[in-house]
Amino acid sequence: MGNLSRARRVTAALGFIGLLFAVLGIIMIVMVPSIIKQQVLKNVRIDPSSLSFNMWKEIPVPFYLSVYFFNILNPEEIIQGQKPQVQERGPYVYREFRHKTNITFNNNDTVSFLEHRSYQFQPDKSRGQESDYIVMPNILVLSASMMMENRPGILKLMMTLAFSTLGQRAFMNRTVGEIMWGYDDPLIHLINQYFPNSLPFKGKFGLFAELNNSDSGLFTVFTGVRDFSRIHLVDKWNGVSKVNFWHSDQCNMINGTSGQMWAPFMTPESSLEFYSPEACRSMKLIYKEQGMFGGIPTFRFVAPNTLFANGSVYPPNEGFCPCRESGIQNVSTCRFNAPLFLSHPHFYNADPVLAEAVSGLHPNPKEHSLFLDIHPVTGIPMNCSVKLQLSLFLKSVKGIGQTGNIQPVVLPLMWFEESGAMEGETLQTFYTQLVLMPKVLQYAQYVLLALGCILLLIPIIYQIRSQEKCYLFWISFKKGSKDKEAVQAYSEFLMTSAPKGTVLQEARL
C-alpha cells in the first residue's frame, strides 16, 4: 500500500515537471526567434555599444589587392596599324590596411567618417617584383592626343613637337612600382604650367597614386539606431546626395551602402547595392546561390549581366554614355577626361569583339567574375572577391605623329582583385556568437518540448495500466472466481489506498 502511494506521487511529480518543460519549450519556440532578431538588430547597428562596432571601425579581415598587368608584346607594330598582342603579368599582391577616422555621430541618426587606406607589397604572395618592367600605353600622351582630336592643326603640331622634345612616345616601359604609385613626368609639369587645373594631380602620375595613404572621401551613413530600415545606407558622400559625373539622375544617384555591411535578414530576393568612389557610381549585385563558409551559411551575390551593359542593351545605363560596345563603361568624365573604360577582366561578359580585337585575352567566369558571400542573418560579408579591369581607348589622331596608324581599339591596361575572407579568431567568435548559440537555443526549445511530452506520458501510462488491472479484476470476479476472500481483500485494498476522486471512477469501471 505504501509503495503504491509513493509510486503515484512520483508519477504525479514527473507529470508536473513534464508540463513545466513542455510549457517552457512552447515559450522558447515563440520567443527565441524574436530574441535572436532583437539581438541581431542591437549588435549590427553602428553604435559603440554593439558587437560589430569595432569590426565596422577597423576591419579585422585581411584584405589583399592583387594586380595583373597586360604587357604589350608588339608596341611598334601597333603604331603601324597591327593587332595588339598582350601577355598577362602578375599577380603583384598588396596587403590593404583600412581603418576609419574622424568618426562623428550626427543628430539625424547618421555617422560621418573617413576611411584611411594604405597598401604594402607582399613579395611572398606575388609572382614578380615591383622592379619588373611592363610595356604599356602612355596614358598621358594618348589621352592628350584624343583630347586634341578636334582642335586646330597648329595646336596638334605644337603638341607633337612638345612630345618629341620631352621624349614622349605612344608606349612606355615602366616598372610595376612606377605604374602603381607614380613617376615623375615632364609632361605633367608642362600641362600643369600651361593648362592649370586640367589634371587632378600635381606631382607624380600613377594608376594607384591617389589611393595609397589616402581616404575614399567623407561618407555619411545611417546608423540604424532610430530607424533600422535605413541601416548602413549612404546619406551623403563628400557632402552630396548625388554626383554629377553622368548624364541622368538615375546614374548620378548614390544608392546602397558604403560597401562594407548591409542590412540583416536577407532573402534570395535581396540585392547588394553600394556606392564605389573609385568607379564614381553605385553598383548593384544580385543573389545567385546559398553556400557555406567556415560552417556559416551564406548567400552569394554576383554582378548581373547588365552591370556594364551599354544603353542600347540596357536603357537605364544610357546615362553612362557615350558608350561603345556593351560590357565596358566609359569613366572618362570622372577620370580627367581620359578615354578610360571599366569592365570585368579580359572583357568577360562583354561583347566578344572586344576580346577578339586583342591577342592574349581569355575571358572565363571562374577567374574573372566577382562575388560577395554574405551572412544573410547579419548582413556581414564572410568572403569577397571584386575583380575589375581598366582599359584605354586608343587610335591614330591625325596631326599628332606619336599616334602613327594605331587602329581604334580598347586596350586593357591592367585588372585587379580586391579580396578578403574572415578567418582565425574573428571567424570563430562570429561562428560562436551568431551561429552556434542561436542554433543551440533553437535545438534546446525542441528538446525541452519533447522531454516535457515524454514526462507527461508517464502518469498517463501509469493511470491506464492501473485501470487495466481494475478491469481485469472485475472481469474475473463476474466469471465466478472461487477465491472470494482474495477478491474481497484486493477490492478493499484498492478502495482504501486510492486517493479521493479515484474510487468513483474505478467503481464505474
Coordinates of C-alpha atoms in Angstrom, one line a residue:
M1 CA 0.0 0.0 0.0
G2 CA 2.8 2.4 0.9
N3 CA 4.7 1.5 -2.3
L4 CA 1.7 2.2 -4.5
S5 CA 1.0 5.6 -2.9
R6 CA 4.7 6.5 -3.3
A7 CA 4.6 5.5 -7.0
R8 CA 1.6 7.6 -7.6
R9 CA 3.2 10.6 -6.0
V10 CA 6.4 10.1 -8.1
T11 CA 4.4 9.9 -11.4
A12 CA 2.4 13.0 -10.4
A13 CA 5.6 14.9 -9.8
L14 CA 7.0 13.7 -13.2
G15 CA 3.8 14.8 -14.9
F16 CA 4.1 18.2 -13.3
I17 CA 7.8 18.6 -14.3
G18 CA 6.9 17.4 -17.8
L19 CA 4.2 20.0 -18.0
L20 CA 6.7 22.7 -17.0
F21 CA 9.2 21.5 -19.6
A22 CA 6.5 21.5 -22.3
V23 CA 5.3 25.0 -21.4
L24 CA 8.9 26.2 -21.3
G25 CA 9.6 24.6 -24.7
I26 CA 6.5 26.3 -26.3
I27 CA 7.5 29.6 -24.8
M28 CA 11.0 29.2 -26.3
I29 CA 9.6 28.3 -29.7
V30 CA 7.5 31.5 -29.6
M31 CA 10.1 33.8 -28.0
V32 CA 13.6 32.6 -29.3
P33 CA 13.2 33.9 -32.9
S34 CA 12.1 37.3 -31.5
I35 CA 15.0 37.3 -29.0
I36 CA 17.5 36.4 -31.7
K37 CA 16.1 39.1 -34.0
Q38 CA 16.4 41.7 -31.3
Q39 CA 20.0 40.7 -30.5
V40 CA 20.9 40.9 -34.2
L41 CA 19.3 44.3 -34.6
K42 CA 21.1 45.6 -31.5
N43 CA 24.5 44.3 -32.5
V44 CA 24.7 45.2 -36.2
R45 CA 23.8 48.8 -35.9
I46 CA 26.5 51.4 -35.9
D47 CA 26.7 52.1 -32.2
P48 CA 29.7 52.0 -29.8
S49 CA 27.7 49.5 -27.7
S50 CA 27.1 47.0 -30.5
L51 CA 29.3 43.9 -31.0
S52 CA 30.0 44.8 -34.6
F53 CA 31.1 48.3 -34.0
N54 CA 34.8 47.6 -33.7
M55 CA 34.6 45.3 -36.8
W56 CA 33.0 48.2 -38.6
K57 CA 35.5 50.8 -37.3
E58 CA 38.6 48.8 -38.2
I59 CA 38.0 45.8 -40.4
P60 CA 39.7 42.7 -38.8
V61 CA 39.6 40.8 -42.1
P62 CA 42.9 40.8 -44.0
F63 CA 42.3 42.4 -47.4
Y64 CA 44.6 42.0 -50.4
L65 CA 44.9 43.9 -53.7
S66 CA 46.1 41.6 -56.5
V67 CA 47.1 43.4 -59.7
Y68 CA 47.6 41.9 -63.1
F69 CA 49.2 44.0 -65.9
F70 CA 48.9 43.4 -69.7
N71 CA 52.4 43.7 -71.0
I72 CA 52.4 44.9 -74.7
L73 CA 54.4 42.5 -76.8
N74 CA 54.3 44.5 -80.1
P75 CA 54.2 48.2 -79.4
E76 CA 55.9 49.2 -82.7
E77 CA 53.6 47.0 -84.8
I78 CA 50.5 48.6 -83.1
I79 CA 51.7 52.0 -84.1
Q80 CA 51.9 50.7 -87.7
G81 CA 48.3 49.5 -87.5
Q82 CA 48.6 45.9 -86.5
K83 CA 46.6 44.0 -83.9
P84 CA 47.8 44.4 -80.3
Q85 CA 49.3 41.3 -78.6
V86 CA 49.4 41.2 -74.8
Q87 CA 50.7 39.0 -72.1
E88 CA 49.2 38.9 -68.6
R89 CA 51.8 39.5 -65.8
G90 CA 51.2 39.1 -62.1
P91 CA 49.7 38.9 -59.7
Y92 CA 51.5 41.7 -57.8
V93 CA 49.9 41.4 -54.4
Y94 CA 49.5 44.2 -51.8
R95 CA 48.1 43.9 -48.3
E96 CA 45.4 46.5 -47.8
F97 CA 45.0 48.2 -44.5
R98 CA 41.8 50.1 -43.7
H99 CA 40.6 52.0 -40.6
K100 CA 38.0 54.7 -40.1
T101 CA 38.9 58.1 -38.7
N102 CA 37.1 61.3 -37.9
I103 CA 34.0 59.3 -36.8
T104 CA 31.3 61.8 -35.9
F105 CA 27.8 60.9 -34.8
N106 CA 25.2 63.4 -36.1
N107 CA 21.8 64.3 -34.7
N108 CA 19.9 62.8 -37.7
D109 CA 20.7 59.2 -36.9
T110 CA 23.8 59.3 -39.2
V111 CA 27.5 58.9 -38.7
S112 CA 30.2 60.6 -40.8
F113 CA 33.7 59.1 -41.3
L114 CA 36.8 59.0 -43.4
E115 CA 38.3 55.6 -44.2
H116 CA 42.0 55.7 -44.4
R117 CA 43.8 53.1 -46.5
S118 CA 47.3 52.1 -47.3
Y119 CA 49.0 49.3 -49.2
Q120 CA 52.0 47.2 -48.5
F121 CA 53.7 45.0 -51.1
Q122 CA 53.7 41.2 -50.4
P123 CA 56.6 39.6 -52.2
D124 CA 55.8 36.1 -50.9
K125 CA 52.3 36.2 -52.4
S126 CA 53.3 37.9 -55.7
R127 CA 54.6 36.5 -58.9
G128 CA 57.2 39.1 -59.6
Q129 CA 58.7 42.2 -58.0
E130 CA 57.8 45.8 -58.1
S131 CA 61.0 46.4 -60.1
D132 CA 59.7 44.3 -63.0
Y133 CA 59.3 46.3 -66.2
I134 CA 56.0 46.5 -68.1
V135 CA 55.4 47.9 -71.6
M136 CA 52.0 49.6 -71.7
P137 CA 50.3 52.6 -73.3
N138 CA 51.4 56.0 -72.3
I139 CA 48.1 57.2 -70.9
L140 CA 49.1 60.9 -70.7
V141 CA 50.3 61.0 -74.3
L142 CA 47.4 59.1 -75.8
S143 CA 44.8 60.8 -73.7
A144 CA 46.1 64.2 -74.5
S145 CA 46.1 63.3 -78.2
M146 CA 42.5 62.2 -78.0
M147 CA 41.5 65.5 -76.4
M148 CA 43.2 67.4 -79.2
E149 CA 41.4 65.4 -82.0
N150 CA 39.1 68.2 -83.0
R151 CA 41.5 71.1 -82.2
P152 CA 43.2 73.3 -84.9
G153 CA 46.1 71.7 -86.7
I154 CA 48.6 74.3 -85.3
L155 CA 47.8 73.1 -81.8
K156 CA 48.3 69.5 -82.8
L157 CA 51.7 70.4 -84.4
M158 CA 52.7 72.2 -81.2
M159 CA 51.8 69.1 -79.2
T160 CA 53.7 66.8 -81.5
L161 CA 56.8 69.0 -81.1
A162 CA 56.3 69.1 -77.3
F163 CA 56.1 65.3 -77.1
S164 CA 59.2 65.0 -79.2
T165 CA 61.1 67.5 -77.1
L166 CA 60.2 65.7 -73.9
G167 CA 60.9 62.3 -75.4
Q168 CA 57.3 61.1 -75.1
R169 CA 56.1 58.2 -77.1
A170 CA 52.8 56.3 -77.5
F171 CA 54.1 53.4 -75.4
M172 CA 56.3 53.4 -72.4
N173 CA 58.4 50.9 -70.4
R174 CA 58.0 51.4 -66.7
T175 CA 58.4 49.4 -63.5
V176 CA 55.4 48.0 -61.7
G177 CA 56.2 50.3 -58.8
E178 CA 56.2 53.4 -61.0
I179 CA 52.9 52.4 -62.8
M180 CA 51.2 51.8 -59.5
W181 CA 52.4 54.6 -57.2
G182 CA 53.7 57.2 -59.7
Y183 CA 56.6 58.5 -61.6
D184 CA 57.9 62.0 -62.4
D185 CA 57.0 63.0 -65.9
P186 CA 58.0 66.4 -67.5
L187 CA 54.7 66.3 -69.5
I188 CA 52.8 66.6 -66.2
H189 CA 54.7 69.8 -65.3
L190 CA 54.2 71.2 -68.8
I191 CA 50.4 70.5 -68.7
N192 CA 50.0 72.0 -65.2
Q193 CA 52.0 75.0 -66.3
Y194 CA 50.1 75.9 -69.4
F195 CA 46.7 74.2 -68.6
P196 CA 46.3 74.6 -64.8
N197 CA 43.7 72.5 -63.1
S198 CA 43.3 70.3 -66.1
L199 CA 44.8 67.3 -64.2
P200 CA 43.7 66.2 -60.7
F201 CA 47.3 65.7 -59.6
K202 CA 50.3 68.0 -59.4
G203 CA 53.2 65.6 -58.8
K204 CA 53.7 62.0 -59.8
F205 CA 51.3 60.1 -62.1
G206 CA 50.4 56.5 -61.2
L207 CA 47.3 54.4 -61.6
F208 CA 47.0 54.0 -57.8
A209 CA 49.0 57.0 -56.6
E210 CA 45.9 58.8 -55.4
L211 CA 44.7 55.7 -53.4
N212 CA 47.7 54.9 -51.2
N213 CA 47.9 56.7 -47.8
S214 CA 44.6 58.4 -48.6
D215 CA 40.9 58.1 -48.0
S216 CA 37.9 57.3 -50.1
G217 CA 36.0 60.5 -49.3
L218 CA 33.7 61.6 -46.5
F219 CA 30.9 59.1 -46.1
T220 CA 27.8 59.9 -44.1
V221 CA 25.7 56.7 -43.4
F222 CA 22.6 55.9 -41.3
T223 CA 23.4 54.1 -38.1
G224 CA 20.1 52.2 -37.7
V225 CA 19.8 53.2 -34.0
R226 CA 16.5 55.1 -34.5
D227 CA 15.3 53.9 -37.9
F228 CA 16.5 50.4 -38.6
S229 CA 15.1 50.3 -42.1
R230 CA 17.9 52.6 -43.3
I231 CA 20.8 50.9 -41.5
H232 CA 24.2 51.3 -43.3
L233 CA 22.6 53.2 -46.3
V234 CA 24.6 56.2 -47.5
D235 CA 23.1 59.5 -46.8
K236 CA 25.8 61.6 -48.4
W237 CA 29.3 61.3 -49.9
N238 CA 31.6 64.3 -49.7
G239 CA 28.5 66.3 -48.7
V240 CA 26.3 65.5 -51.7
S241 CA 23.5 63.0 -52.1
K242 CA 24.2 62.6 -55.8
V243 CA 27.2 63.0 -58.1
N244 CA 27.4 65.0 -61.4
F245 CA 29.6 62.7 -63.5
W246 CA 26.9 61.2 -65.6
H247 CA 24.0 62.3 -67.9
S248 CA 21.0 61.1 -66.0
D249 CA 19.6 61.5 -62.5
Q250 CA 19.4 57.7 -62.1
C251 CA 23.0 57.2 -62.9
N252 CA 24.1 60.0 -60.6
M253 CA 22.2 58.7 -57.6
I254 CA 24.2 57.5 -54.6
N255 CA 22.4 54.2 -53.7
G256 CA 23.1 51.5 -51.2
T257 CA 25.8 51.3 -48.5
S258 CA 29.4 52.2 -48.4
G259 CA 30.2 48.6 -49.5
Q260 CA 31.2 47.0 -46.1
M261 CA 28.0 45.9 -44.4
W262 CA 24.4 45.6 -45.4
A263 CA 21.0 45.3 -43.7
P264 CA 20.4 41.9 -41.9
F265 CA 17.7 39.3 -42.5
M266 CA 18.3 38.9 -46.2
T267 CA 16.3 36.7 -48.5
P268 CA 17.0 35.4 -52.0
E269 CA 15.0 38.4 -53.3
S270 CA 17.5 40.8 -51.7
S271 CA 20.2 42.6 -53.7
L272 CA 23.5 44.2 -52.7
E273 CA 23.8 47.8 -53.6
F274 CA 26.7 50.1 -52.8
Y275 CA 28.5 53.3 -53.9
S276 CA 32.0 53.0 -55.2
P277 CA 34.1 56.2 -55.2
E278 CA 36.7 54.6 -57.5
A279 CA 34.0 53.7 -60.1
C280 CA 32.2 57.0 -59.5
R281 CA 28.9 55.2 -59.4
S282 CA 26.5 53.0 -57.5
M283 CA 26.6 49.2 -58.3
K284 CA 24.0 46.5 -57.6
L285 CA 24.8 42.8 -57.2
I286 CA 22.1 40.1 -57.4
Y287 CA 21.6 36.8 -55.5
K288 CA 23.0 33.7 -57.1
E289 CA 23.0 30.8 -54.6
Q290 CA 23.3 29.6 -51.0
G291 CA 26.6 28.3 -49.6
M292 CA 28.7 27.7 -46.5
F293 CA 31.8 29.4 -45.4
G294 CA 33.6 28.1 -42.3
G295 CA 30.4 26.5 -41.1
I296 CA 28.5 29.7 -41.6
P297 CA 25.6 29.8 -44.0
T298 CA 26.0 32.5 -46.7
F299 CA 24.2 34.0 -49.7
R300 CA 26.4 34.5 -52.8
F301 CA 25.8 37.7 -54.7
V302 CA 27.3 38.3 -58.2
A303 CA 27.3 41.0 -60.9
P304 CA 24.3 41.0 -63.3
N305 CA 24.9 40.9 -67.0
T306 CA 23.6 44.4 -67.2
L307 CA 26.2 46.0 -64.8
F308 CA 28.4 47.3 -67.6
A309 CA 25.9 46.9 -70.5
N310 CA 25.6 49.9 -72.9
G311 CA 22.5 52.0 -73.2
S312 CA 21.2 50.1 -76.3
V313 CA 21.3 46.8 -74.4
Y314 CA 20.1 48.1 -71.1
P315 CA 18.4 51.5 -71.3
P316 CA 18.9 52.6 -67.7
N317 CA 22.7 52.7 -68.4
E318 CA 22.2 55.3 -71.1
G319 CA 23.3 57.9 -68.6
F320 CA 26.8 56.4 -68.5
C321 CA 27.3 57.0 -72.3
P322 CA 28.8 57.9 -74.7
C323 CA 29.1 54.2 -75.0
R324 CA 31.0 51.8 -77.1
E325 CA 30.5 48.0 -77.3
S326 CA 28.4 46.5 -74.5
G327 CA 30.2 45.3 -71.4
I328 CA 32.5 48.3 -70.8
Q329 CA 31.7 51.5 -69.1
N330 CA 33.1 54.9 -70.1
V331 CA 34.6 56.5 -67.0
S332 CA 36.3 59.4 -68.7
T333 CA 34.0 62.0 -67.1
C334 CA 35.4 61.1 -63.6
R335 CA 39.0 60.4 -64.7
F336 CA 40.2 63.8 -66.0
N337 CA 38.6 63.1 -69.4
A338 CA 41.0 60.3 -70.3
P339 CA 39.3 57.7 -72.5
L340 CA 39.3 55.1 -69.8
F341 CA 36.8 52.2 -69.6
L342 CA 35.8 49.9 -66.7
S343 CA 34.8 46.3 -67.2
H344 CA 35.2 42.7 -66.0
P345 CA 38.8 41.3 -66.5
H346 CA 39.6 40.1 -70.0
F347 CA 36.3 41.6 -71.2
Y348 CA 34.4 38.8 -69.5
N349 CA 30.6 39.1 -70.0
A350 CA 31.2 41.8 -72.7
D351 CA 30.7 42.0 -76.5
P352 CA 33.1 39.3 -77.9
V353 CA 34.5 41.7 -80.4
L354 CA 36.4 43.4 -77.6
A355 CA 38.4 40.3 -76.6
E356 CA 38.8 39.3 -80.3
A357 CA 40.5 42.6 -81.1
V358 CA 43.4 41.9 -78.7
S359 CA 45.5 38.7 -78.8
G360 CA 46.2 37.1 -75.5
L361 CA 42.8 37.6 -73.8
H362 CA 41.0 34.6 -72.4
P363 CA 37.8 35.5 -70.5
N364 CA 36.2 32.9 -68.3
P365 CA 33.7 33.1 -65.4
K366 CA 35.8 31.1 -62.9
E367 CA 38.8 33.5 -63.0
H368 CA 37.2 36.8 -64.0
S369 CA 33.8 37.1 -62.3
L370 CA 33.2 38.8 -59.0
F371 CA 31.2 37.7 -56.0
L372 CA 30.4 38.6 -52.3
D373 CA 29.4 35.9 -49.8
I374 CA 27.2 37.5 -47.1
H375 CA 25.9 36.0 -43.8
P376 CA 22.1 36.7 -44.5
V377 CA 21.1 37.0 -40.9
T378 CA 23.6 39.8 -40.1
G379 CA 24.4 41.3 -43.5
I380 CA 28.1 40.9 -42.7
P381 CA 30.5 39.8 -45.6
M382 CA 32.3 36.5 -45.0
N383 CA 34.2 36.2 -48.2
C384 CA 34.6 38.5 -51.2
S385 CA 36.4 38.9 -54.5
V386 CA 35.8 42.0 -56.5
K387 CA 37.5 42.0 -59.9
L388 CA 37.6 44.9 -62.3
Q389 CA 39.6 45.9 -65.4
L390 CA 40.8 49.3 -66.6
S391 CA 41.3 49.8 -70.3
L392 CA 42.3 52.7 -72.6
F393 CA 40.7 53.5 -75.9
L394 CA 43.4 54.5 -78.4
K395 CA 43.5 55.3 -82.1
S396 CA 45.5 57.4 -84.5
V397 CA 44.9 61.1 -84.2
K398 CA 45.6 62.9 -87.5
G399 CA 48.2 65.6 -86.9
I400 CA 49.9 64.0 -83.9
G401 CA 52.8 61.9 -85.2
Q402 CA 53.2 59.9 -82.0
T403 CA 49.9 58.1 -82.6
G404 CA 51.1 56.8 -86.1
N405 CA 48.5 54.5 -87.7
I406 CA 47.1 52.9 -84.5
Q407 CA 43.8 51.3 -85.3
P408 CA 40.8 52.1 -82.9
V409 CA 40.9 49.6 -80.1
V410 CA 40.0 49.3 -76.4
L411 CA 43.3 48.1 -75.0
P412 CA 43.4 46.6 -71.5
L413 CA 45.9 48.2 -69.2
M414 CA 45.5 46.0 -66.0
W415 CA 43.0 44.3 -63.9
F416 CA 42.8 44.0 -60.2
E417 CA 41.1 41.9 -57.5
E418 CA 40.2 43.1 -54.0
S419 CA 39.7 40.1 -51.9
G420 CA 39.2 39.3 -48.2
A421 CA 37.9 36.4 -46.1
M422 CA 37.0 36.2 -42.4
E423 CA 39.4 33.9 -40.7
G424 CA 41.1 32.8 -37.4
E425 CA 39.8 34.1 -34.1
T426 CA 37.4 36.6 -35.7
L427 CA 35.7 33.8 -37.7
Q428 CA 35.5 31.6 -34.6
T429 CA 34.0 34.4 -32.5
F430 CA 31.5 35.2 -35.2
Y431 CA 30.5 31.5 -35.6
T432 CA 30.1 31.0 -31.8
Q433 CA 28.0 34.1 -31.1
L434 CA 25.9 34.4 -34.2
V435 CA 25.6 30.8 -35.5
L436 CA 26.3 28.3 -32.7
M437 CA 24.5 30.0 -29.9
P438 CA 21.2 30.6 -31.9
K439 CA 21.4 27.0 -33.1
V440 CA 21.8 25.7 -29.5
L441 CA 18.8 27.8 -28.4
Q442 CA 16.8 26.5 -31.4
Y443 CA 17.6 22.9 -30.6
A444 CA 17.0 23.4 -26.8
Q445 CA 13.4 24.5 -27.3
Y446 CA 12.5 21.3 -29.2
V447 CA 14.4 19.1 -26.7
L448 CA 12.5 20.7 -23.8
L449 CA 9.2 20.3 -25.6
A450 CA 10.0 16.6 -26.4
L451 CA 11.2 15.9 -22.8
G452 CA 8.1 17.5 -21.4
C453 CA 5.8 15.4 -23.6
I454 CA 7.7 12.2 -22.5
L455 CA 7.3 13.1 -18.8
L456 CA 3.7 13.9 -19.3
L457 CA 3.1 10.5 -20.8
I458 CA 4.5 8.7 -17.7
P459 CA 1.5 9.4 -15.3
I460 CA -0.9 8.8 -18.2
I461 CA 0.6 5.4 -18.9
Y462 CA 0.6 4.6 -15.2
Q463 CA -3.1 5.5 -14.9
I464 CA -4.0 3.4 -17.9
R465 CA -2.2 0.4 -16.5
S466 CA -4.0 0.8 -13.2
Q467 CA -7.3 0.9 -14.9
E468 CA -6.5 -2.1 -17.0
K469 CA -5.7 -4.1 -13.7
C470 CA -9.1 -3.0 -12.3
Y471 CA -10.9 -4.0 -15.4
L472 CA -9.3 -7.5 -15.4
F473 CA -10.1 -8.0 -11.8
W474 CA -13.9 -7.2 -12.2
I475 CA -14.0 -9.5 -15.3
S476 CA -12.6 -12.4 -13.3
F477 CA -15.0 -11.7 -10.4
K478 CA -18.0 -11.8 -12.7
K479 CA -16.9 -15.2 -14.1
G480 CA -17.2 -16.6 -10.6
S481 CA -13.8 -16.7 -9.2
K482 CA -13.5 -19.3 -6.5
D483 CA -11.1 -17.3 -4.4
K484 CA -13.8 -14.9 -3.0
E485 CA -11.7 -13.9 0.0
A486 CA -8.8 -12.9 -2.2
V487 CA -11.1 -10.9 -4.4
Q488 CA -12.7 -9.2 -1.4
A489 CA -9.2 -8.4 0.1
Y490 CA -8.0 -6.9 -3.2
S491 CA -11.1 -4.8 -3.6
E492 CA -10.7 -3.4 0.0
F493 CA -7.1 -2.7 -0.7
L494 CA -7.9 -0.7 -3.8
M495 CA -10.7 1.2 -2.0
T496 CA -8.5 2.2 0.9
S497 CA -5.3 3.1 -0.9
A498 CA -6.7 5.1 -3.8
P499 CA -6.8 8.9 -3.5
K500 CA -10.1 10.8 -3.3
G501 CA -11.8 11.1 -6.6
T502 CA -10.3 7.8 -8.0
V503 CA -12.7 5.5 -6.1
L504 CA -15.8 6.6 -8.0
Q505 CA -14.0 6.3 -11.3
E506 CA -12.9 2.7 -10.5
A507 CA -16.4 1.8 -9.3
R508 CA -17.9 3.0 -12.6
L509 CA -15.4 0.8 -14.4

